[in-house]
Structures are given as C-alpha cells and as structure tokens.
PDB file of C-alpha atoms in Angstrom:
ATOM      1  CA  UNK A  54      36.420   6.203 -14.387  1.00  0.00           C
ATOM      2  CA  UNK A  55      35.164   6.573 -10.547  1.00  0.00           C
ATOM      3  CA  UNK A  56      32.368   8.637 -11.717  1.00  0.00           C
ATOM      4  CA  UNK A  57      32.141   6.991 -15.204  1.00  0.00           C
ATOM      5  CA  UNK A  58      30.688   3.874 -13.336  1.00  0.00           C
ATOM      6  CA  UNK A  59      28.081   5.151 -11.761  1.00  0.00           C
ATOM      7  CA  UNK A  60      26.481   7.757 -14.518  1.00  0.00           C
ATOM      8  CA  UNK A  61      26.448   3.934 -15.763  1.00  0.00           C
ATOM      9  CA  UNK A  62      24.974   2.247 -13.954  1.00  0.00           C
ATOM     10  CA  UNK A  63      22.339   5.632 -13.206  1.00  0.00           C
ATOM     11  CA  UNK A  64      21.975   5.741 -17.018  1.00  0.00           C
ATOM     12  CA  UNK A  65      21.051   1.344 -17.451  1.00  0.00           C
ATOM     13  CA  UNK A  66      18.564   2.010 -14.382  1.00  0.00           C
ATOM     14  CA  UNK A  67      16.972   5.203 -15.733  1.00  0.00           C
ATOM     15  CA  UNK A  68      16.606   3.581 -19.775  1.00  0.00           C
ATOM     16  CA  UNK A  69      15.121   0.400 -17.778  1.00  0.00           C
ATOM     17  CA  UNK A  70      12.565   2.575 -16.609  1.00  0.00           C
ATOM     18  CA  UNK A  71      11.826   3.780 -20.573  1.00  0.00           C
ATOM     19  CA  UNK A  72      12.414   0.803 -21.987  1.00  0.00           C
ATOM     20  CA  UNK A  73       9.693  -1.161 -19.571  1.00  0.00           C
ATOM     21  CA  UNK A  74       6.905   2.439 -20.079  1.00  0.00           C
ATOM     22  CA  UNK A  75       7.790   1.915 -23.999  1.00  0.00           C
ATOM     23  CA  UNK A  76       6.767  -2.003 -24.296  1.00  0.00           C
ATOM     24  CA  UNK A  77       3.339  -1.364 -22.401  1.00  0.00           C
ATOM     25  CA  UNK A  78       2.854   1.853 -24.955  1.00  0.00           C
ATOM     26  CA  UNK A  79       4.252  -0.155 -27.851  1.00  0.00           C
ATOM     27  CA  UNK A  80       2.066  -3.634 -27.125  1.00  0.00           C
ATOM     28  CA  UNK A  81      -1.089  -1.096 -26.575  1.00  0.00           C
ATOM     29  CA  UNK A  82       0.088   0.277 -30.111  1.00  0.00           C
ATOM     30  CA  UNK A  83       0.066  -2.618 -31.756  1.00  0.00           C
ATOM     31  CA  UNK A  84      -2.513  -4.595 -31.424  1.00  0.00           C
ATOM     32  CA  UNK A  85      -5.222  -1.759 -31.254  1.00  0.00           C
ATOM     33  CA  UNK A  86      -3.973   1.089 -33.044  1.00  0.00           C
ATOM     34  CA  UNK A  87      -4.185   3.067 -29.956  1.00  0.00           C
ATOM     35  CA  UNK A  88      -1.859   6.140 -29.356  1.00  0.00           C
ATOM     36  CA  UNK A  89      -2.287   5.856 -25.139  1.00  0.00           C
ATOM     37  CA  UNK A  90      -1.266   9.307 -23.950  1.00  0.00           C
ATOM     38  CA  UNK A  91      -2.692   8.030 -20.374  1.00  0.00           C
ATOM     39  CA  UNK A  92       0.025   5.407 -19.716  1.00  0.00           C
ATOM     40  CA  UNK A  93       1.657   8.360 -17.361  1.00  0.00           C
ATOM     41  CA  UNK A  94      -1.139   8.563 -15.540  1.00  0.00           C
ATOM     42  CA  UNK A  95      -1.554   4.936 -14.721  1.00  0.00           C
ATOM     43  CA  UNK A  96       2.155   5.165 -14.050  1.00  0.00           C
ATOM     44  CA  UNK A  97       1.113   7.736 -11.175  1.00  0.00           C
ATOM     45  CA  UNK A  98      -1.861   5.859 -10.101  1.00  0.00           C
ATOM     46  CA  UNK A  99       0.334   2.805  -9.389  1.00  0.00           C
ATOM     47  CA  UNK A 100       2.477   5.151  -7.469  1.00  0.00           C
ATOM     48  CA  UNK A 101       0.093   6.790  -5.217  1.00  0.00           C
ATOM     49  CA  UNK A 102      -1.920   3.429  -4.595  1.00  0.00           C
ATOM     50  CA  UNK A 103       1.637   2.240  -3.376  1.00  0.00           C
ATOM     51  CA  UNK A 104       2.232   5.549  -1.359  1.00  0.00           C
ATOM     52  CA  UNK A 105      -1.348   5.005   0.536  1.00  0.00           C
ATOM     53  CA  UNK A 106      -0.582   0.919   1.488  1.00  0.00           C
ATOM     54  CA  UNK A 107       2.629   2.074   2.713  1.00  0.00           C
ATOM     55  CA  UNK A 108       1.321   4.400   4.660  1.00  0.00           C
ATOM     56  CA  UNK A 109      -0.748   1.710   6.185  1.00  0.00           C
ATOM     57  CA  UNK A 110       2.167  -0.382   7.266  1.00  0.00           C
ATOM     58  CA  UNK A 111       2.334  -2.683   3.935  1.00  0.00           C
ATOM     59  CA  UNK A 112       5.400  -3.934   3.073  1.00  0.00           C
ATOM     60  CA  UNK A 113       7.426  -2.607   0.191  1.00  0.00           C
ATOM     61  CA  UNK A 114       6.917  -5.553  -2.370  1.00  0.00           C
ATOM     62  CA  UNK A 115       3.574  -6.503  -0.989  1.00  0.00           C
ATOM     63  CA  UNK A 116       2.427  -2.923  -2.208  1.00  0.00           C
ATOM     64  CA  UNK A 117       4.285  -2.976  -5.017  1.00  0.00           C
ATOM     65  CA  UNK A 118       2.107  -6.566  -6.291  1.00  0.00           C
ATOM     66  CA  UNK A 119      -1.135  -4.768  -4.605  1.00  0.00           C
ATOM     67  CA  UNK A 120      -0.657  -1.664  -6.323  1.00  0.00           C
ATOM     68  CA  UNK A 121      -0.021  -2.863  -9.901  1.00  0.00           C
ATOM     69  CA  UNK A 122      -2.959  -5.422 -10.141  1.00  0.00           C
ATOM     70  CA  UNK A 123      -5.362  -2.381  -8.831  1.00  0.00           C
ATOM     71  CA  UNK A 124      -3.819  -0.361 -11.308  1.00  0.00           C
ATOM     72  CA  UNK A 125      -4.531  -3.027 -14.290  1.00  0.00           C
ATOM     73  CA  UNK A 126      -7.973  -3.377 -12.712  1.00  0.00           C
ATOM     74  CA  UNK A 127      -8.814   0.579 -13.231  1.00  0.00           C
ATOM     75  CA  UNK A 128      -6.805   0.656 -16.656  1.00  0.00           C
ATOM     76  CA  UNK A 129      -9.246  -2.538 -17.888  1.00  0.00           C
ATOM     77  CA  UNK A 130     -12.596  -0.413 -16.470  1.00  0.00           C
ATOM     78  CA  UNK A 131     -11.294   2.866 -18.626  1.00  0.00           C
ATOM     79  CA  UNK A 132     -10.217   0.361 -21.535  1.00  0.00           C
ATOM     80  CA  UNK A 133     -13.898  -1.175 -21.778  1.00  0.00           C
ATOM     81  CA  UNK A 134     -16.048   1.978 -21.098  1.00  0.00           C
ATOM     82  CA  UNK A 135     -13.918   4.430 -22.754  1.00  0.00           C
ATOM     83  CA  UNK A 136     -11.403   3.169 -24.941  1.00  0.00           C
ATOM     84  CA  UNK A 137     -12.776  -0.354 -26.469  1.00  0.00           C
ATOM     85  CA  UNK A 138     -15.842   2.062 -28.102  1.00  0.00           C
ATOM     86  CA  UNK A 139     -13.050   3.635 -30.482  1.00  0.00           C
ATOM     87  CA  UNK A 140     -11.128   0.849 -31.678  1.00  0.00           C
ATOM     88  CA  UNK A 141     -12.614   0.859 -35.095  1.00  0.00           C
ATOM     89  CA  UNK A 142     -12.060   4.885 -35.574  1.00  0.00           C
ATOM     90  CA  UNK A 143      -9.117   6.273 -36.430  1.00  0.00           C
ATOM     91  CA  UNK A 144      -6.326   6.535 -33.880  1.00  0.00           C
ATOM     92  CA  UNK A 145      -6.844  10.351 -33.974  1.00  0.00           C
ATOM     93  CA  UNK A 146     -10.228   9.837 -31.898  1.00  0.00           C
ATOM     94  CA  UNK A 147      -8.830   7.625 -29.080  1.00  0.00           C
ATOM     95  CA  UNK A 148      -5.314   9.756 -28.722  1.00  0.00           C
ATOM     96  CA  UNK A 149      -7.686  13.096 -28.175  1.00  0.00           C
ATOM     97  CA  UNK A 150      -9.384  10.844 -25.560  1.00  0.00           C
ATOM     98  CA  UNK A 151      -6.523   9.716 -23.313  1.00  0.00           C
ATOM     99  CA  UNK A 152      -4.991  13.298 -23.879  1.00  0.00           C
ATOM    100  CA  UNK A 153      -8.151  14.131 -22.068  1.00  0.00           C
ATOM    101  CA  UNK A 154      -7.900  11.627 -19.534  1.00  0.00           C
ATOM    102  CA  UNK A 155      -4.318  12.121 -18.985  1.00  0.00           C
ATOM    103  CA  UNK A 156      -4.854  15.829 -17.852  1.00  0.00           C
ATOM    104  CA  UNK A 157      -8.146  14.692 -15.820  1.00  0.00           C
ATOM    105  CA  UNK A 158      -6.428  12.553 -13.978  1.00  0.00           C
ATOM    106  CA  UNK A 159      -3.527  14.712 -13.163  1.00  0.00           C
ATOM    107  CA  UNK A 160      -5.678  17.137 -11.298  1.00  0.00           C
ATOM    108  CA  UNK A 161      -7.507  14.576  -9.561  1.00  0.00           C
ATOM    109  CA  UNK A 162      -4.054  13.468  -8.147  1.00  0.00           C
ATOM    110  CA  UNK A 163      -3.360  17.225  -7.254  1.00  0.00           C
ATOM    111  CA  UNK A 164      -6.994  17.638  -5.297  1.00  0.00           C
ATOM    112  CA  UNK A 165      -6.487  14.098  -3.172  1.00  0.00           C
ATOM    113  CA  UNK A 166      -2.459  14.401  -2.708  1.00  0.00           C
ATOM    114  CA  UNK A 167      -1.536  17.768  -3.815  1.00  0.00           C
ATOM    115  CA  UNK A 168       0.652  19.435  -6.055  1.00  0.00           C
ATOM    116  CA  UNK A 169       3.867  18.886  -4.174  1.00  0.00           C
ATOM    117  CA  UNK A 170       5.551  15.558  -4.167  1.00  0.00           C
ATOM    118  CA  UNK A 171       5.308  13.427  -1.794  1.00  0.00           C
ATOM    119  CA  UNK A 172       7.340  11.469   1.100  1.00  0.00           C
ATOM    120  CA  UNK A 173       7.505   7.557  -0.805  1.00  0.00           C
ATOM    121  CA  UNK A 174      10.211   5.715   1.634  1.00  0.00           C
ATOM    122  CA  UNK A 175      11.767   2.934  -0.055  1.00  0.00           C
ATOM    123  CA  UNK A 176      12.507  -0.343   2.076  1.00  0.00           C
ATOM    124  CA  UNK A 177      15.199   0.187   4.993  1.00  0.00           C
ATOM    125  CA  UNK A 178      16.962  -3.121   3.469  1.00  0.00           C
ATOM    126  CA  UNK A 179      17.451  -1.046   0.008  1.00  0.00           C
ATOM    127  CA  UNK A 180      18.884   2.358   1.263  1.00  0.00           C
ATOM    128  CA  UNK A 181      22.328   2.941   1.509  1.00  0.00           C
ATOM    129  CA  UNK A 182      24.728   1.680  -0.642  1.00  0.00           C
ATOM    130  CA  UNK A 183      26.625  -1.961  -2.059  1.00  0.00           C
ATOM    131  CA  UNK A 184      30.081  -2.069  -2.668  1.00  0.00           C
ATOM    132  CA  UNK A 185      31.279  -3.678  -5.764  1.00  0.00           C
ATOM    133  CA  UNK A 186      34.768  -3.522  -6.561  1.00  0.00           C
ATOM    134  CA  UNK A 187      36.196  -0.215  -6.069  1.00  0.00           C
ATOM    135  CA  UNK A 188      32.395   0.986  -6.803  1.00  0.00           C
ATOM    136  CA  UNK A 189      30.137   2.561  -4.517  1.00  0.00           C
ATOM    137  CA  UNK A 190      26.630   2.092  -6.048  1.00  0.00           C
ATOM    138  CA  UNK A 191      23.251   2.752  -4.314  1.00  0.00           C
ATOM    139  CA  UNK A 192      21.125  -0.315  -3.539  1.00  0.00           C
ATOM    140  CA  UNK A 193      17.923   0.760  -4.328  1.00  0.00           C
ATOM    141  CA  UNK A 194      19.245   1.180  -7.890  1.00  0.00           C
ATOM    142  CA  UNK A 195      20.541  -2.061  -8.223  1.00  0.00           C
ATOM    143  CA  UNK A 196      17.188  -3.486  -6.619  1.00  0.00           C
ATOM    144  CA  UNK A 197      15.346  -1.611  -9.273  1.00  0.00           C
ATOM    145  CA  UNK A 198      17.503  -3.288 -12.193  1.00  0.00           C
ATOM    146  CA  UNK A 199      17.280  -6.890 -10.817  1.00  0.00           C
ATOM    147  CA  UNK A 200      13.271  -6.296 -10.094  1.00  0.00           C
ATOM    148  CA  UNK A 201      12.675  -4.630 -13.947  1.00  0.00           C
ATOM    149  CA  UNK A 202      15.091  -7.673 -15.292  1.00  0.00           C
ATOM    150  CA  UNK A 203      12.707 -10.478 -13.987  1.00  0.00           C
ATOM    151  CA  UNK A 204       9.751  -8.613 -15.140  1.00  0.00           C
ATOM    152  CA  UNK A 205      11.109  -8.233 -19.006  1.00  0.00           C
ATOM    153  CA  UNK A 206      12.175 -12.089 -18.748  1.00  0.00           C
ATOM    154  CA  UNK A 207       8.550 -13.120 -17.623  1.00  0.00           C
ATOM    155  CA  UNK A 208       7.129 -11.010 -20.293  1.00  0.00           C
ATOM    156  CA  UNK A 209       9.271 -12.648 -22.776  1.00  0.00           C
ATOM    157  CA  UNK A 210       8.384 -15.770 -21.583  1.00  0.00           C
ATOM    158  CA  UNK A 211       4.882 -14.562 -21.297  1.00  0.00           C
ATOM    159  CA  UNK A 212       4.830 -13.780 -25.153  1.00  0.00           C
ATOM    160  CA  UNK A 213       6.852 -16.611 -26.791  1.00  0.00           C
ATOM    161  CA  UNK A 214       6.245 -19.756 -24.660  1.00  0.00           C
ATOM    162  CA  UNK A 215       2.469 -19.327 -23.647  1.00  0.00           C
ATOM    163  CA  UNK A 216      -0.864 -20.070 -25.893  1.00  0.00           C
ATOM    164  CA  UNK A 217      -1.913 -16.302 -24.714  1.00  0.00           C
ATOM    165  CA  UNK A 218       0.971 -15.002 -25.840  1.00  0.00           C
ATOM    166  CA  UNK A 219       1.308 -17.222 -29.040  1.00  0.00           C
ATOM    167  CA  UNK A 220      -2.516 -15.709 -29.710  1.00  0.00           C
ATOM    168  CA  UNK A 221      -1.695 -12.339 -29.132  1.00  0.00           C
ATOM    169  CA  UNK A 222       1.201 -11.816 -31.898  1.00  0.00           C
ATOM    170  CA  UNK A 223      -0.801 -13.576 -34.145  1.00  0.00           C
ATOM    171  CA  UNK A 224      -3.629 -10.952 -33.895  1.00  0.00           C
ATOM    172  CA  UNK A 225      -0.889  -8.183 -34.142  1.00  0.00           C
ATOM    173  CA  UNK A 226       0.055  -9.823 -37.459  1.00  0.00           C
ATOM    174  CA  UNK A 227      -3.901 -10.519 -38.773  1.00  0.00           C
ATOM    175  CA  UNK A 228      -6.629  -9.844 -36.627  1.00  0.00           C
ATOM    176  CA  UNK A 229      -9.346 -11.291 -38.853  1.00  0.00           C
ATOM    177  CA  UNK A 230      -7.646 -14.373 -39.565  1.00  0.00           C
ATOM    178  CA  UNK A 231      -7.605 -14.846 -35.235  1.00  0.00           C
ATOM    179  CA  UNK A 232     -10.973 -14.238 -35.262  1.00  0.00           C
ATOM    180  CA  UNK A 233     -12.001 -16.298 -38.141  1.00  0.00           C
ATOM    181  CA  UNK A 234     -10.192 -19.057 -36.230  1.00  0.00           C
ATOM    182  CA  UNK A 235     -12.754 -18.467 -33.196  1.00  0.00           C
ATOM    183  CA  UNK A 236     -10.368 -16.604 -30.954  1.00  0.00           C
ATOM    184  CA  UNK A 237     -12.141 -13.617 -29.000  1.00  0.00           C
ATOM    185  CA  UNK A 238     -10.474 -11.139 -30.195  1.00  0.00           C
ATOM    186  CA  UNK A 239     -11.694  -8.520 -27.779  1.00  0.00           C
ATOM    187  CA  UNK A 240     -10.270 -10.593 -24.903  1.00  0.00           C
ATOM    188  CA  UNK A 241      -7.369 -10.385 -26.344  1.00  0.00           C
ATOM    189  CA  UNK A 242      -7.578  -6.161 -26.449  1.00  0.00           C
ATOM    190  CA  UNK A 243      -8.179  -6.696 -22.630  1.00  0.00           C
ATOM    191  CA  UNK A 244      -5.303  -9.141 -21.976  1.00  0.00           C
ATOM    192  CA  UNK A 245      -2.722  -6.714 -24.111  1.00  0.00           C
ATOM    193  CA  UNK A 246      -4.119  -3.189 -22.310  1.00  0.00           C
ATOM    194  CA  UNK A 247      -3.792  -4.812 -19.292  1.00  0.00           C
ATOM    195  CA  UNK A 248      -0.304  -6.492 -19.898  1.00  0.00           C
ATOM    196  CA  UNK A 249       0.791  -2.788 -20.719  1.00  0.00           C
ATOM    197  CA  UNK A 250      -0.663  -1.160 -17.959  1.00  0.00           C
ATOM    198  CA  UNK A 251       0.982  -3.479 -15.246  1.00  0.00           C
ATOM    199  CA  UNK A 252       4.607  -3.336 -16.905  1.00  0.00           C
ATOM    200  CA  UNK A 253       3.518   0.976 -16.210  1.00  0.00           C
ATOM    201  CA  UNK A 254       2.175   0.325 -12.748  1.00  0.00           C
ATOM    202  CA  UNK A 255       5.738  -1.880 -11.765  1.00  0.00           C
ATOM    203  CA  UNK A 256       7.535   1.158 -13.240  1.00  0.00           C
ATOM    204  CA  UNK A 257       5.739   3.593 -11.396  1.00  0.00           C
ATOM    205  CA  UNK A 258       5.985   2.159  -8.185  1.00  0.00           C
ATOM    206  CA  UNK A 259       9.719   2.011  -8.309  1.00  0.00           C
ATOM    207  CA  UNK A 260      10.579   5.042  -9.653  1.00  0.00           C
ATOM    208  CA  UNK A 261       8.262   6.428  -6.961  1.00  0.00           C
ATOM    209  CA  UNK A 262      10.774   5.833  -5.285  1.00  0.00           C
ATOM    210  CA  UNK A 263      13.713   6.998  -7.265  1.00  0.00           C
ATOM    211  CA  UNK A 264      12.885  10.332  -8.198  1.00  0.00           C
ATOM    212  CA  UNK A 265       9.673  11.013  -6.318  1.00  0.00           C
ATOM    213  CA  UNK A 266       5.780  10.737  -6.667  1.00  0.00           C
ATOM    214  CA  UNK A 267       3.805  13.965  -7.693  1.00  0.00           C
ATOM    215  CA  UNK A 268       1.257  14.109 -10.167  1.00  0.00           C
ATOM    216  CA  UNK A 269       3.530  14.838 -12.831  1.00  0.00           C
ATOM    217  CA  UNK A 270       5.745  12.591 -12.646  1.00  0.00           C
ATOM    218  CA  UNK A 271       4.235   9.812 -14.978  1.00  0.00           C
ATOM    219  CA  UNK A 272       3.847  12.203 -17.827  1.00  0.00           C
ATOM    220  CA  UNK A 273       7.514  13.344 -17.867  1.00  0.00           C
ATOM    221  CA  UNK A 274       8.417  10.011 -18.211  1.00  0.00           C
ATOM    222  CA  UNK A 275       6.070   9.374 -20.932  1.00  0.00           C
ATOM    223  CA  UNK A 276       8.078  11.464 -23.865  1.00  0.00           C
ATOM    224  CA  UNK A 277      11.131   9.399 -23.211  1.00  0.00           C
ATOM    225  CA  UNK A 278       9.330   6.396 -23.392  1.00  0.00           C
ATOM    226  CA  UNK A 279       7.470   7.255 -26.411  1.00  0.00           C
ATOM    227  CA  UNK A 280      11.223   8.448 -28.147  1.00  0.00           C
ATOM    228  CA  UNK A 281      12.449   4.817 -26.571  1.00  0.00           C
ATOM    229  CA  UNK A 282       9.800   3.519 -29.105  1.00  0.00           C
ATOM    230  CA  UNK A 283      10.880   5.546 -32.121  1.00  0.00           C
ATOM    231  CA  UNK A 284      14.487   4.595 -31.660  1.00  0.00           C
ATOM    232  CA  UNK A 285      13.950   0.805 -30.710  1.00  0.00           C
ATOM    233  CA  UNK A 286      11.398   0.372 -33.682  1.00  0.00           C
ATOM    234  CA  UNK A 287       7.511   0.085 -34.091  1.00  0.00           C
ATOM    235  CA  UNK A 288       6.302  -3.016 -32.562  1.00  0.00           C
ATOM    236  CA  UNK A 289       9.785  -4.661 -31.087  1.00  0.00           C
ATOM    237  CA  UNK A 290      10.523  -5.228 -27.626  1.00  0.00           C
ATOM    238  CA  UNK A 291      13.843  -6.099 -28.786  1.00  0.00           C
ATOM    239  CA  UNK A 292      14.139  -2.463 -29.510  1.00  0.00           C
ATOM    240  CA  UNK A 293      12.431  -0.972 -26.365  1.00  0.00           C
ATOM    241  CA  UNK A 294      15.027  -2.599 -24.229  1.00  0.00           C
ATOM    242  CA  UNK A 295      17.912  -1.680 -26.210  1.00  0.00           C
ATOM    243  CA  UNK A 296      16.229   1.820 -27.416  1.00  0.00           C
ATOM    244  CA  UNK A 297      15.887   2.627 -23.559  1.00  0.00           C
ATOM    245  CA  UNK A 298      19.232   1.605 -22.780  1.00  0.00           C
ATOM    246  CA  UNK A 299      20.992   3.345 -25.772  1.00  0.00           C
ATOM    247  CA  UNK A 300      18.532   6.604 -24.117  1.00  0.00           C
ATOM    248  CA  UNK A 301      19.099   6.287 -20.294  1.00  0.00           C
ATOM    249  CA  UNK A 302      22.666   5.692 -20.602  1.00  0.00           C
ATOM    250  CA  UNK A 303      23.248   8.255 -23.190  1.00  0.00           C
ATOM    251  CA  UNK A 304      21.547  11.029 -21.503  1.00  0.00           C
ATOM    252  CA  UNK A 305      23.336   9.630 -17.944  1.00  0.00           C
ATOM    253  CA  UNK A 306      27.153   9.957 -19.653  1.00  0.00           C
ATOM    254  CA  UNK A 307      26.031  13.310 -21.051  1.00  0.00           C
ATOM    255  CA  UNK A 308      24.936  14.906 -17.805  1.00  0.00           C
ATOM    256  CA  UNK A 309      28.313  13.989 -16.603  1.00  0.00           C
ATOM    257  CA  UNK A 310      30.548  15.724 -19.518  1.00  0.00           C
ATOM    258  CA  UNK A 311      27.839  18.247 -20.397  1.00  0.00           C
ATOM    259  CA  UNK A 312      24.392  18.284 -18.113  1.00  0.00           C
ATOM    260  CA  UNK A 313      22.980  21.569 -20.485  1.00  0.00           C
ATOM    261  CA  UNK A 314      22.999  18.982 -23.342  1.00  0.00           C
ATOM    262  CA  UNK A 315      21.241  15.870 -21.176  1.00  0.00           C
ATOM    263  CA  UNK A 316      17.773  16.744 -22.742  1.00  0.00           C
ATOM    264  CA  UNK A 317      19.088  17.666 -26.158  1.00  0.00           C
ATOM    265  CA  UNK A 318      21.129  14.072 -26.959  1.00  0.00           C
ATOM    266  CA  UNK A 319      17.601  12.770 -26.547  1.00  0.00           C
ATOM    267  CA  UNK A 320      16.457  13.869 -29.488  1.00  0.00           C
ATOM    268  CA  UNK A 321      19.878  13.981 -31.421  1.00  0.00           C
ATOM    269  CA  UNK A 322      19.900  10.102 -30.993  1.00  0.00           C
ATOM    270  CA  UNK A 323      16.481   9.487 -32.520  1.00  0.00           C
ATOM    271  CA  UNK A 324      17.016  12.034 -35.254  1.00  0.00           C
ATOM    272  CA  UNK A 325      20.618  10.000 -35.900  1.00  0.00           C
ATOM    273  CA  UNK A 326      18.564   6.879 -35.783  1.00  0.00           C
ATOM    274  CA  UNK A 327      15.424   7.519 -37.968  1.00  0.00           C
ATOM    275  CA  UNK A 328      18.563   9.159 -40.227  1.00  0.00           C
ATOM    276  CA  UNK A 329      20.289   5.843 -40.932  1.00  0.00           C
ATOM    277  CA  UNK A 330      16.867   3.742 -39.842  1.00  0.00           C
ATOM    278  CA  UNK A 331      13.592   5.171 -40.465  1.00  0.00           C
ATOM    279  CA  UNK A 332      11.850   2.325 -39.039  1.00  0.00           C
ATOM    280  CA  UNK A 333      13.877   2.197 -36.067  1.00  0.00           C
ATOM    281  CA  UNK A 334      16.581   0.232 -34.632  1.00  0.00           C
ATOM    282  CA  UNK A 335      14.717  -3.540 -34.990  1.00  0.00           C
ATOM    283  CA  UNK A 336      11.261  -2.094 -36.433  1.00  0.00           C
ATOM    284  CA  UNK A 337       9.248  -4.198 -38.526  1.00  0.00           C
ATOM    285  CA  UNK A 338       5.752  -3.122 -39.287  1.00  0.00           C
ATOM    286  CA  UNK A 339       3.014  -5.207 -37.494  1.00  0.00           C
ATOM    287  CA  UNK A 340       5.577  -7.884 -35.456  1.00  0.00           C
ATOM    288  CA  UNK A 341       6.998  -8.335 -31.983  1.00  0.00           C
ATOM    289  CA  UNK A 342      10.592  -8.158 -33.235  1.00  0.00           C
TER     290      UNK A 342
END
C-alpha cells in the first residue's frame, strides 16, 4: 500500500495531463472536423516560451500565463493562414497539413534549443515533498493536479454558463442553423482553436516540468491523448477526464506490478472499451457530453 499510493497519485497526475491534451484535440475535432496532429507541437512551444521567460528571471506562474496566451496567439496565426483555408475539404487534407507542421516545427525546436532536453526548474516553493498521512508525495505533483483542476472547472464553466460557450455547442450540434441565426461562425472556429490550444500550452508548461522539455516531448504525449479520446468518447469532456484518468492511472498501477506491460494496457483498455462501447465511454456523435 506504501507504494500503491503514490503510482496513484503519479497515475491521476499523468491521465490529467491526457485528459486536458484530449479536450483541446477533441473541441478542435468537433466543431471543425479537424484531425490536429500539431497540438504536440504547440504543447512544446508553450514549453520552450516558458523555458526562455524563466531564463529571464520570470516567475513560475507569471510564465506559465505569458507563455500560454503567446502560444494561443501563434496557434490562431497558423489556424487563419493555414488551417481555416481547409475547413470545407475533407479532414484528410488538413490532418496531412498539421502532420507537416508537426514535424516542421519539431526541427525548428531542435535548430534554436537542440536535440537534448533541456534544464526547466520548477518553482523552489514546489520541490520537495508534502506529507499527507503516512504518504510522502512530491509537491510539484500535487501543484500540477490542483493547477489542471481549476483549469477543467473554468472550462466547464466556460462552456455551460457563458453566451460563448452556449454558442459554441450549438454550432457543434448545427452549424448552419448558428449561422442562419447571424452568429459568425468563423469566430467561433477561432474562439474553439484557440480554447484548445491554451488547455495544450497550460499542459505543456507543467509537464515541462515533470518529465522534461525537448522537442519531442509534445508529440509523445499526443498518442495518449488521442487514445484518451477514443476511450472517453467522440465529443465528451466528460469522457476526456475520466478516459485520461482510467489511462494515467492504469498505466501508473501497471508499471508498478509489471513496467514491460505499461505501454501495452494502453491499448488493451481502449480495445476492451470500443469492445463493450464502440462509441466510447460517454460518446455521443456531434455533443459535448
């Protein structure tokens, strides 16, 4: 039970880290039909901004706020020039182009920063370790959960208590019908790409510091995330959160008992779910759970 805890706890930080990557990839999905294989990157981006304030002397949560809204600012630019043009093509077109931009932009982050990782220092306050119980748990960790928590409850609130929010699941559910009503619909592509590409930017800045910024450390995140989606179901955020969850904490336990089958209970968990659910945990086609 000592080391039960922990793998716990380790697993609930790690599937909050899939389950807040798989609601950015699953709004982005959504609304526009858009497979975005370039959320990792934006993921690193956020990272590396945050790496380069910090190196400046910026505080921790100061870069962390900086670092995401830059982040959304470059993901809107590539969303309007690049992305916006293929929105009434088939998804095929616009997942070839953020493949390409995905591995663009990971060797633009190996010519500026290199291929290594680099030194991201978390906040002196959050190293170490808290105490609770007869449970030694690192801080940082438990920082990470409280800081991902409040983001998921804004976005909730964000999504059903706001007119924005109210306007954006209606054009998930009929996008003519919003724009028919006078809505802008493509402010409404901007709002949702953007709303995705902060929750990656938050995400990347903290596990920056968790398991360490190189260039490829958004896109190994990204096929958990995008098997957090599968599992959770198409479209809820319901079943992000508990599709992460069900994947950080499972793989976590597993590494404990058996690490040569952490990677493998990944996919035997989605295989057991699209089994017994095809659509997913809470998946219903076209709706925000």
């Amino acid at each position: 039970m000592e080391r039960l805890i922990p793998e716990i706890v380790n697993g609930i930080v790690l599937g909050a880290f899939y389950a807040i990557i798989a609601i950015g990839l699953s709004l982005i999905m959504n609304l526009t039909g858009t497979v975005n294989l370039a959320h990792g990157s934006f993921l690193t981006l956020a990272g590396y901004l945050a790496f380069v304030l910090l190196q400046r002397g910026t505080n921790f949560w100061l870069a962390l706020g900086i670092s995401a809204l830059l982040t959304v600012v470059v993901g809107l630019i590539v969303e309007r020039t690049l992305i916006a043009p293929l929105y009434k093509r088939i998804p095929l077109y616009s997942l070839l182009l953020t493949f390409g931009l995905a591995l663009i932009a990971e060797e633009v982050f190996r010519l500026i920063w290199g291929p290594q990782s680099v030194p991201f220092s978390t906040p002196a306050s959050l190293q170490g370790a808290t105490i609770i119980g007869d449970t030694v748990l690192p801080t940082y960790r438990l920082a990470i959960m409280a800081v991902l928590a409040v983001v998921m409850l804004l976005l909730l609130f964000f999504m059903y208590r706001t007119r924005q929010g109210l306007r954006l699941r209606g054009a998930v559910l009929n996008r003519e019908m919003m724009a028919a009503l006078g809505i802008n619909t493509q402010t409404l592509y901007m709002m949702n790409f953007g709303l995705g590409i902060f929750l990656a930017a938050v995400a990347g800045v903290l596990a920056s510091g968790l398991i360490g910024l190189s260039p490829t450390m958004g896109n190994g995140l990204l096929m958990p995330a995008f098997i957090t989606v599968v599992i959770g179901g198409m479209g809820s955020l319901a079943g992000c959160l508990v599709g992460g969850l069900l994947l950080g904490v499972g793989q976590s336990v597993t590494t404990l008992y058996a690490p040569a089958a952490s990677e493998i209970v990944t996919y035997v968990l989605m295989a057991v779910v699209l089994l017994i659910r095809p659509r997913g945990l809470f998946g219903e086609e076209g709706l925000f759970g």
